[in-house]
mmCIF file with all atom_site columns, C-alpha atoms in Angstrom:
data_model
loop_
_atom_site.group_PDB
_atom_site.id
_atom_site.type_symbol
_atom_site.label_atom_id
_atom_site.label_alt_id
_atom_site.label_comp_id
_atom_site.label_asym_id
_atom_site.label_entity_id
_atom_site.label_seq_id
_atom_site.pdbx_PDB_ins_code
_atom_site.Cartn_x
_atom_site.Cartn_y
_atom_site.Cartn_z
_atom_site.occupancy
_atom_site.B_iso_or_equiv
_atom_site.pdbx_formal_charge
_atom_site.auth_seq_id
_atom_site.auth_comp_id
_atom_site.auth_asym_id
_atom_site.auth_atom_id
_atom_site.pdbx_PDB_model_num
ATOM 1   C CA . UNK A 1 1   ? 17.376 71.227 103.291 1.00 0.00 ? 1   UNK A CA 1
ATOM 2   C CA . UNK A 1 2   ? 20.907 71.496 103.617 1.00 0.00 ? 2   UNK A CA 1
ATOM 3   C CA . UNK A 1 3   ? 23.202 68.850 102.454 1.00 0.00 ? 3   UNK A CA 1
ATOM 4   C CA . UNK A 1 4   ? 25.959 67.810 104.554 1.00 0.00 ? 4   UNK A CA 1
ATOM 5   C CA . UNK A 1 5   ? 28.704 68.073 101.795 1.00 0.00 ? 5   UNK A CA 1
ATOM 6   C CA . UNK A 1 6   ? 27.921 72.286 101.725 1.00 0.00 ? 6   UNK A CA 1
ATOM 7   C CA . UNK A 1 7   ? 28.578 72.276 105.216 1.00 0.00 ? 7   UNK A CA 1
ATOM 8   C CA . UNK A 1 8   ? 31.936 73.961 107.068 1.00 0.00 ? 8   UNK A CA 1
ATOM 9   C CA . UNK A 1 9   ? 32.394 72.717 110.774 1.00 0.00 ? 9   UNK A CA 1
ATOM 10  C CA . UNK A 1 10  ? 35.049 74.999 113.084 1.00 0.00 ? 10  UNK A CA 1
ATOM 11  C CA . UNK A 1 11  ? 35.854 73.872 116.475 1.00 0.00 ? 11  UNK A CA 1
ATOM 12  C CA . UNK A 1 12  ? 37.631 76.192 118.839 1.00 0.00 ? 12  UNK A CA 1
ATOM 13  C CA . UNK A 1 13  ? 39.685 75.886 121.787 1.00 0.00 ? 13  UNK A CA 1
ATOM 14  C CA . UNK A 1 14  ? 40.120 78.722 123.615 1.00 0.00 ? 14  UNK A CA 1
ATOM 15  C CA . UNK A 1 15  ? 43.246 79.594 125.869 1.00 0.00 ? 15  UNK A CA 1
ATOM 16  C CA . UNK A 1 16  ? 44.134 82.474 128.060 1.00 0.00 ? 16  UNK A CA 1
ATOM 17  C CA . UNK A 1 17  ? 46.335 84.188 125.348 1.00 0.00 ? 17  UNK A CA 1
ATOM 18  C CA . UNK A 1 18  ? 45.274 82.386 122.215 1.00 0.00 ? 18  UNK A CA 1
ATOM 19  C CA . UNK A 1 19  ? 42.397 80.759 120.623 1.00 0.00 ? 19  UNK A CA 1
ATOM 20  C CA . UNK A 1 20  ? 43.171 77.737 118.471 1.00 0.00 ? 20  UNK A CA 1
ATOM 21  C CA . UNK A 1 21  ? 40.192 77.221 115.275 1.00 0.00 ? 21  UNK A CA 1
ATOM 22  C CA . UNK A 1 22  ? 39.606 73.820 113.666 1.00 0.00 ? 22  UNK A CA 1
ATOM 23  C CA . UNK A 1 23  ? 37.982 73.952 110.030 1.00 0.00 ? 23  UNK A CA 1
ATOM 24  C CA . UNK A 1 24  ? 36.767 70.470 109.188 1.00 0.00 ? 24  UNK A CA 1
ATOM 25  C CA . UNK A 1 25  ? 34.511 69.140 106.696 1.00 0.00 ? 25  UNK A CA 1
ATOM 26  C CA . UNK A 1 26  ? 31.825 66.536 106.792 1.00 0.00 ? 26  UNK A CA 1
ATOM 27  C CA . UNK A 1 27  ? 34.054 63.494 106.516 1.00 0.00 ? 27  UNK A CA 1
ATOM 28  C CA . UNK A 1 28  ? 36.072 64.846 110.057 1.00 0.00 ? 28  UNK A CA 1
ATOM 29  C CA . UNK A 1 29  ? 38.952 65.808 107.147 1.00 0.00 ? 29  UNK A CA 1
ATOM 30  C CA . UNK A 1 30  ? 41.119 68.949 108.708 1.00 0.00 ? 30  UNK A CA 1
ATOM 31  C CA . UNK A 1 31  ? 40.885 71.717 106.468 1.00 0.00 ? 31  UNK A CA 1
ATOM 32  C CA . UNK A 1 32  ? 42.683 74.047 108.170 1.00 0.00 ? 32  UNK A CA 1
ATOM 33  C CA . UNK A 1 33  ? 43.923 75.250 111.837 1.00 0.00 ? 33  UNK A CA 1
ATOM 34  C CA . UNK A 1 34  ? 43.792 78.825 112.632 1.00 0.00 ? 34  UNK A CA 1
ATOM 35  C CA . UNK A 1 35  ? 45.525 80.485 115.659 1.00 0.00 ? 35  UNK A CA 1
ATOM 36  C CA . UNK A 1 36  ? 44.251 83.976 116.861 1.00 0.00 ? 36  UNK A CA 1
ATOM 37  C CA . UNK A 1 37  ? 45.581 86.323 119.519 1.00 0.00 ? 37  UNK A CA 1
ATOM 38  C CA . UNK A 1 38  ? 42.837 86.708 122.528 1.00 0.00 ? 38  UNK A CA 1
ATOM 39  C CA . UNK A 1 39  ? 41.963 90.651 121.266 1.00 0.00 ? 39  UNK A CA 1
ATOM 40  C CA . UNK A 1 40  ? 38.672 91.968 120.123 1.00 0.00 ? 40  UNK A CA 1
ATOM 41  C CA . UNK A 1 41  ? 40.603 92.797 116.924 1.00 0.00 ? 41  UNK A CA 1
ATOM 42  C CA . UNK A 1 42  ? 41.224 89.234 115.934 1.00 0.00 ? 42  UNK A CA 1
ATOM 43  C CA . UNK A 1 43  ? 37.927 87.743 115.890 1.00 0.00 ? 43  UNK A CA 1
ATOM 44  C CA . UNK A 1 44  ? 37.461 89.537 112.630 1.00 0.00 ? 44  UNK A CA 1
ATOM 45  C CA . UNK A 1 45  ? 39.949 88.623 111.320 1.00 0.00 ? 45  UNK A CA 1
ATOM 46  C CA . UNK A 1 46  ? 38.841 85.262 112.247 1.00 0.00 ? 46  UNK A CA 1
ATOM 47  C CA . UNK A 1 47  ? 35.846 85.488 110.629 1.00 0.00 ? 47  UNK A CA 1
ATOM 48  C CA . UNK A 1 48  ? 36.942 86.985 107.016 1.00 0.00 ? 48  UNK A CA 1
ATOM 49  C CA . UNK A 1 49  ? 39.170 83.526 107.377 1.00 0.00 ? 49  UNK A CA 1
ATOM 50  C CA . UNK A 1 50  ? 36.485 81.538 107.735 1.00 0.00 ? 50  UNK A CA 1
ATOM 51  C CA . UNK A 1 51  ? 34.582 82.766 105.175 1.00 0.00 ? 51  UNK A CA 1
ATOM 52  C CA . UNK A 1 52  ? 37.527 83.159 102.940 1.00 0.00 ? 52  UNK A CA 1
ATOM 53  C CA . UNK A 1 53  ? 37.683 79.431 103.520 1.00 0.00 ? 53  UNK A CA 1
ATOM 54  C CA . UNK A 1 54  ? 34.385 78.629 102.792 1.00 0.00 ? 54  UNK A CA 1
ATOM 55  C CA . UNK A 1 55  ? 33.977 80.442 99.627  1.00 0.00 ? 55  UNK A CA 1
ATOM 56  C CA . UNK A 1 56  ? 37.626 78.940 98.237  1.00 0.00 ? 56  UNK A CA 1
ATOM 57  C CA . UNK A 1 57  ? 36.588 75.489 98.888  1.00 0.00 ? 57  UNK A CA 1
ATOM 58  C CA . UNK A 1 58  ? 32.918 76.396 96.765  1.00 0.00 ? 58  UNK A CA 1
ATOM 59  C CA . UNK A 1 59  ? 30.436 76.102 99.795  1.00 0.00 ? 59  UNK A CA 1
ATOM 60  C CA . UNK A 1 60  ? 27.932 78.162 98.208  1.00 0.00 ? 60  UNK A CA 1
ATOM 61  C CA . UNK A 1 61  ? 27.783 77.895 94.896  1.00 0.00 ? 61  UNK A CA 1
ATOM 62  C CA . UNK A 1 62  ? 26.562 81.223 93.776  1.00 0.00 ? 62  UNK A CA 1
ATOM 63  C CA . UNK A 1 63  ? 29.321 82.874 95.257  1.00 0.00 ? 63  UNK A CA 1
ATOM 64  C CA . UNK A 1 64  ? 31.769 80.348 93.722  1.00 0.00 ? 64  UNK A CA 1
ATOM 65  C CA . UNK A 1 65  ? 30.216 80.762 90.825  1.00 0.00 ? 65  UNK A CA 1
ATOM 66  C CA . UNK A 1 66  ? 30.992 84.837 90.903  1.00 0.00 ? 66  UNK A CA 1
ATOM 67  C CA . UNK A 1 67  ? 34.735 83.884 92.187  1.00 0.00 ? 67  UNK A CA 1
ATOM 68  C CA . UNK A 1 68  ? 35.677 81.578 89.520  1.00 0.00 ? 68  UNK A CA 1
ATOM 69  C CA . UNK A 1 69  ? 35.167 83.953 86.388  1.00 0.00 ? 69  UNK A CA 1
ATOM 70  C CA . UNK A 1 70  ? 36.692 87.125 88.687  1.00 0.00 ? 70  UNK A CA 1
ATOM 71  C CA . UNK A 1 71  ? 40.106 84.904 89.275  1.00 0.00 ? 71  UNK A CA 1
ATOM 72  C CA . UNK A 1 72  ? 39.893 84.066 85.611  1.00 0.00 ? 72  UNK A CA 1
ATOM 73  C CA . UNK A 1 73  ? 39.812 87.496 84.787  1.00 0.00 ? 73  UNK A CA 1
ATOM 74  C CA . UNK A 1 74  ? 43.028 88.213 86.659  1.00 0.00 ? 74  UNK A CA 1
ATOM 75  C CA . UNK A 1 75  ? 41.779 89.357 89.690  1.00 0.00 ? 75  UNK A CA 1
ATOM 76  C CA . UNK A 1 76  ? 43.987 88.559 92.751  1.00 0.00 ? 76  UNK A CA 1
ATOM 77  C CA . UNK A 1 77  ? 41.801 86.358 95.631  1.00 0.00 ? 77  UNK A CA 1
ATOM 78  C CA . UNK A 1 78  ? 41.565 89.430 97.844  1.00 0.00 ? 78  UNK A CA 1
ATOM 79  C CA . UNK A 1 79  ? 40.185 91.465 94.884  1.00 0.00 ? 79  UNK A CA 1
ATOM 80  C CA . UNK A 1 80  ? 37.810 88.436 94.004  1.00 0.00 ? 80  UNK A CA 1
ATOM 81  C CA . UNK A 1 81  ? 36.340 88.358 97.554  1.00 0.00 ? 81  UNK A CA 1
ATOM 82  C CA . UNK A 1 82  ? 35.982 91.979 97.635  1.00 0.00 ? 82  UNK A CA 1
ATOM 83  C CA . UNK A 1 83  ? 33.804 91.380 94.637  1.00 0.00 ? 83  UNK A CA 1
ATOM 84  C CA . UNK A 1 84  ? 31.893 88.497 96.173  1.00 0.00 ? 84  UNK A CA 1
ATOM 85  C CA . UNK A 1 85  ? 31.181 90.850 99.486  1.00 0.00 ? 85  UNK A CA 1
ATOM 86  C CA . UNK A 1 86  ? 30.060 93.997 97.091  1.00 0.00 ? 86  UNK A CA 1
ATOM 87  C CA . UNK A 1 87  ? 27.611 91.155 95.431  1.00 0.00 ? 87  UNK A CA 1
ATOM 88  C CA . UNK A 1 88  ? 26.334 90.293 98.824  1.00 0.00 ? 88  UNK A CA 1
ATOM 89  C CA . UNK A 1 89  ? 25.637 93.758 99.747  1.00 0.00 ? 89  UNK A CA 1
ATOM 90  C CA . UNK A 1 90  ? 23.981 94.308 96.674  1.00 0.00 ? 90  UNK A CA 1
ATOM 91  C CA . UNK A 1 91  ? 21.922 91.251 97.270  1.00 0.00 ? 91  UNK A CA 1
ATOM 92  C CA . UNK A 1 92  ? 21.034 92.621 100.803 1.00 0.00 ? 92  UNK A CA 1
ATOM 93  C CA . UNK A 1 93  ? 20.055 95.754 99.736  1.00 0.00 ? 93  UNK A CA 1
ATOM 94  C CA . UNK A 1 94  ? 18.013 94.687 97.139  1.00 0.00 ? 94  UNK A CA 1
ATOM 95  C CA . UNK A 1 95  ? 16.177 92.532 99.733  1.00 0.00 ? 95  UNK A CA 1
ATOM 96  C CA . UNK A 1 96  ? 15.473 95.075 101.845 1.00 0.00 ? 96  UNK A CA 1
ATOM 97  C CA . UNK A 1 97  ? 14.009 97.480 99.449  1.00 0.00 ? 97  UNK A CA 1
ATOM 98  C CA . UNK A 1 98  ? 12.012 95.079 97.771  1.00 0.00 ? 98  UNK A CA 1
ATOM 99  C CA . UNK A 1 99  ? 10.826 93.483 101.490 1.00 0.00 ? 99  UNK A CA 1
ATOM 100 C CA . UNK A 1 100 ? 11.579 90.264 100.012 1.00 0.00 ? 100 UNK A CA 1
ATOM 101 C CA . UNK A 1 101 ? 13.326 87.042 100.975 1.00 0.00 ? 101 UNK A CA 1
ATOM 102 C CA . UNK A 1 102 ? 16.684 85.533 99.628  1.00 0.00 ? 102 UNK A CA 1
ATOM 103 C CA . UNK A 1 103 ? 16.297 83.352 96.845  1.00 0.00 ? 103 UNK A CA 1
ATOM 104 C CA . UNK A 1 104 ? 18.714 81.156 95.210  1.00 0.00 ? 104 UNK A CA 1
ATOM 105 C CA . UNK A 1 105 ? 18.968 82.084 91.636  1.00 0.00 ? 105 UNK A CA 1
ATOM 106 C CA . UNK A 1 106 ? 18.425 78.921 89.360  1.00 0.00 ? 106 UNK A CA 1
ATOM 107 C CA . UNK A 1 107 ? 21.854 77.683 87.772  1.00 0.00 ? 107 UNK A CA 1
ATOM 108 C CA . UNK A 1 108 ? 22.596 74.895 85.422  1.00 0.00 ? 108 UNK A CA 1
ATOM 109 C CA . UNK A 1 109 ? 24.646 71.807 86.649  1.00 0.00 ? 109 UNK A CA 1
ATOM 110 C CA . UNK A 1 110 ? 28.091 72.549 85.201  1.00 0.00 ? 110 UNK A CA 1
ATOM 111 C CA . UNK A 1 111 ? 28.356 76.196 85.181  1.00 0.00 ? 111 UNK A CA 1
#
């Protein structure tokens, strides 16, 4: 079961030239407001935002747990993330080979 704490809410309002995002989490707190062009082009970019967002702010542990050390090893953000996606592909990959299911690897509290 999800816990609500893990959880990143967006809310958009969308306009005839622009789109206007809302990132919020659980507690209705404004995490960030993101304004987009109405093009195909920018809904990408929209979405490596989000996700950007989500992984800063430690959403899924295993991937913050990945970002952490990689910053730590003086690794810009954008670097870091381009890690965290290689991971995930790797993870993918391996799931489709093996014709298995994802499943959260076991981490201690604290690390």
């Amino acid at each position: 079961m999800q816990r609500r704490e893990n959880l990143l809410y967006v809310g958009i309002d969308l306009h005839k030239e622009t789109h206007t995002a809302v990132m919020v989490n659980c507690w209705n707190e404004k995490l960030e407001v993101v304004v987009i062009e109405n093009k195909p082009s920018e809904f990408k970019k929209f979405i490596e935002k989000i996700s950007r967002k989500s992984c800063i702010l430690g959403l899924h542990p295993v991937f913050y747990n990945y970002y952490v050390p990689k910053i730590g090893e003086g690794k810009t953000k954008s670097q870091a993330l381009v890690c965290i996606m290689r991971r995930l592909v790797n993870i993918v990959y391996g799931m489709m080979k093996n014709k298995t299911e994802y499943r959260e690897p076991i981490t201690e509290e604290g690390q």
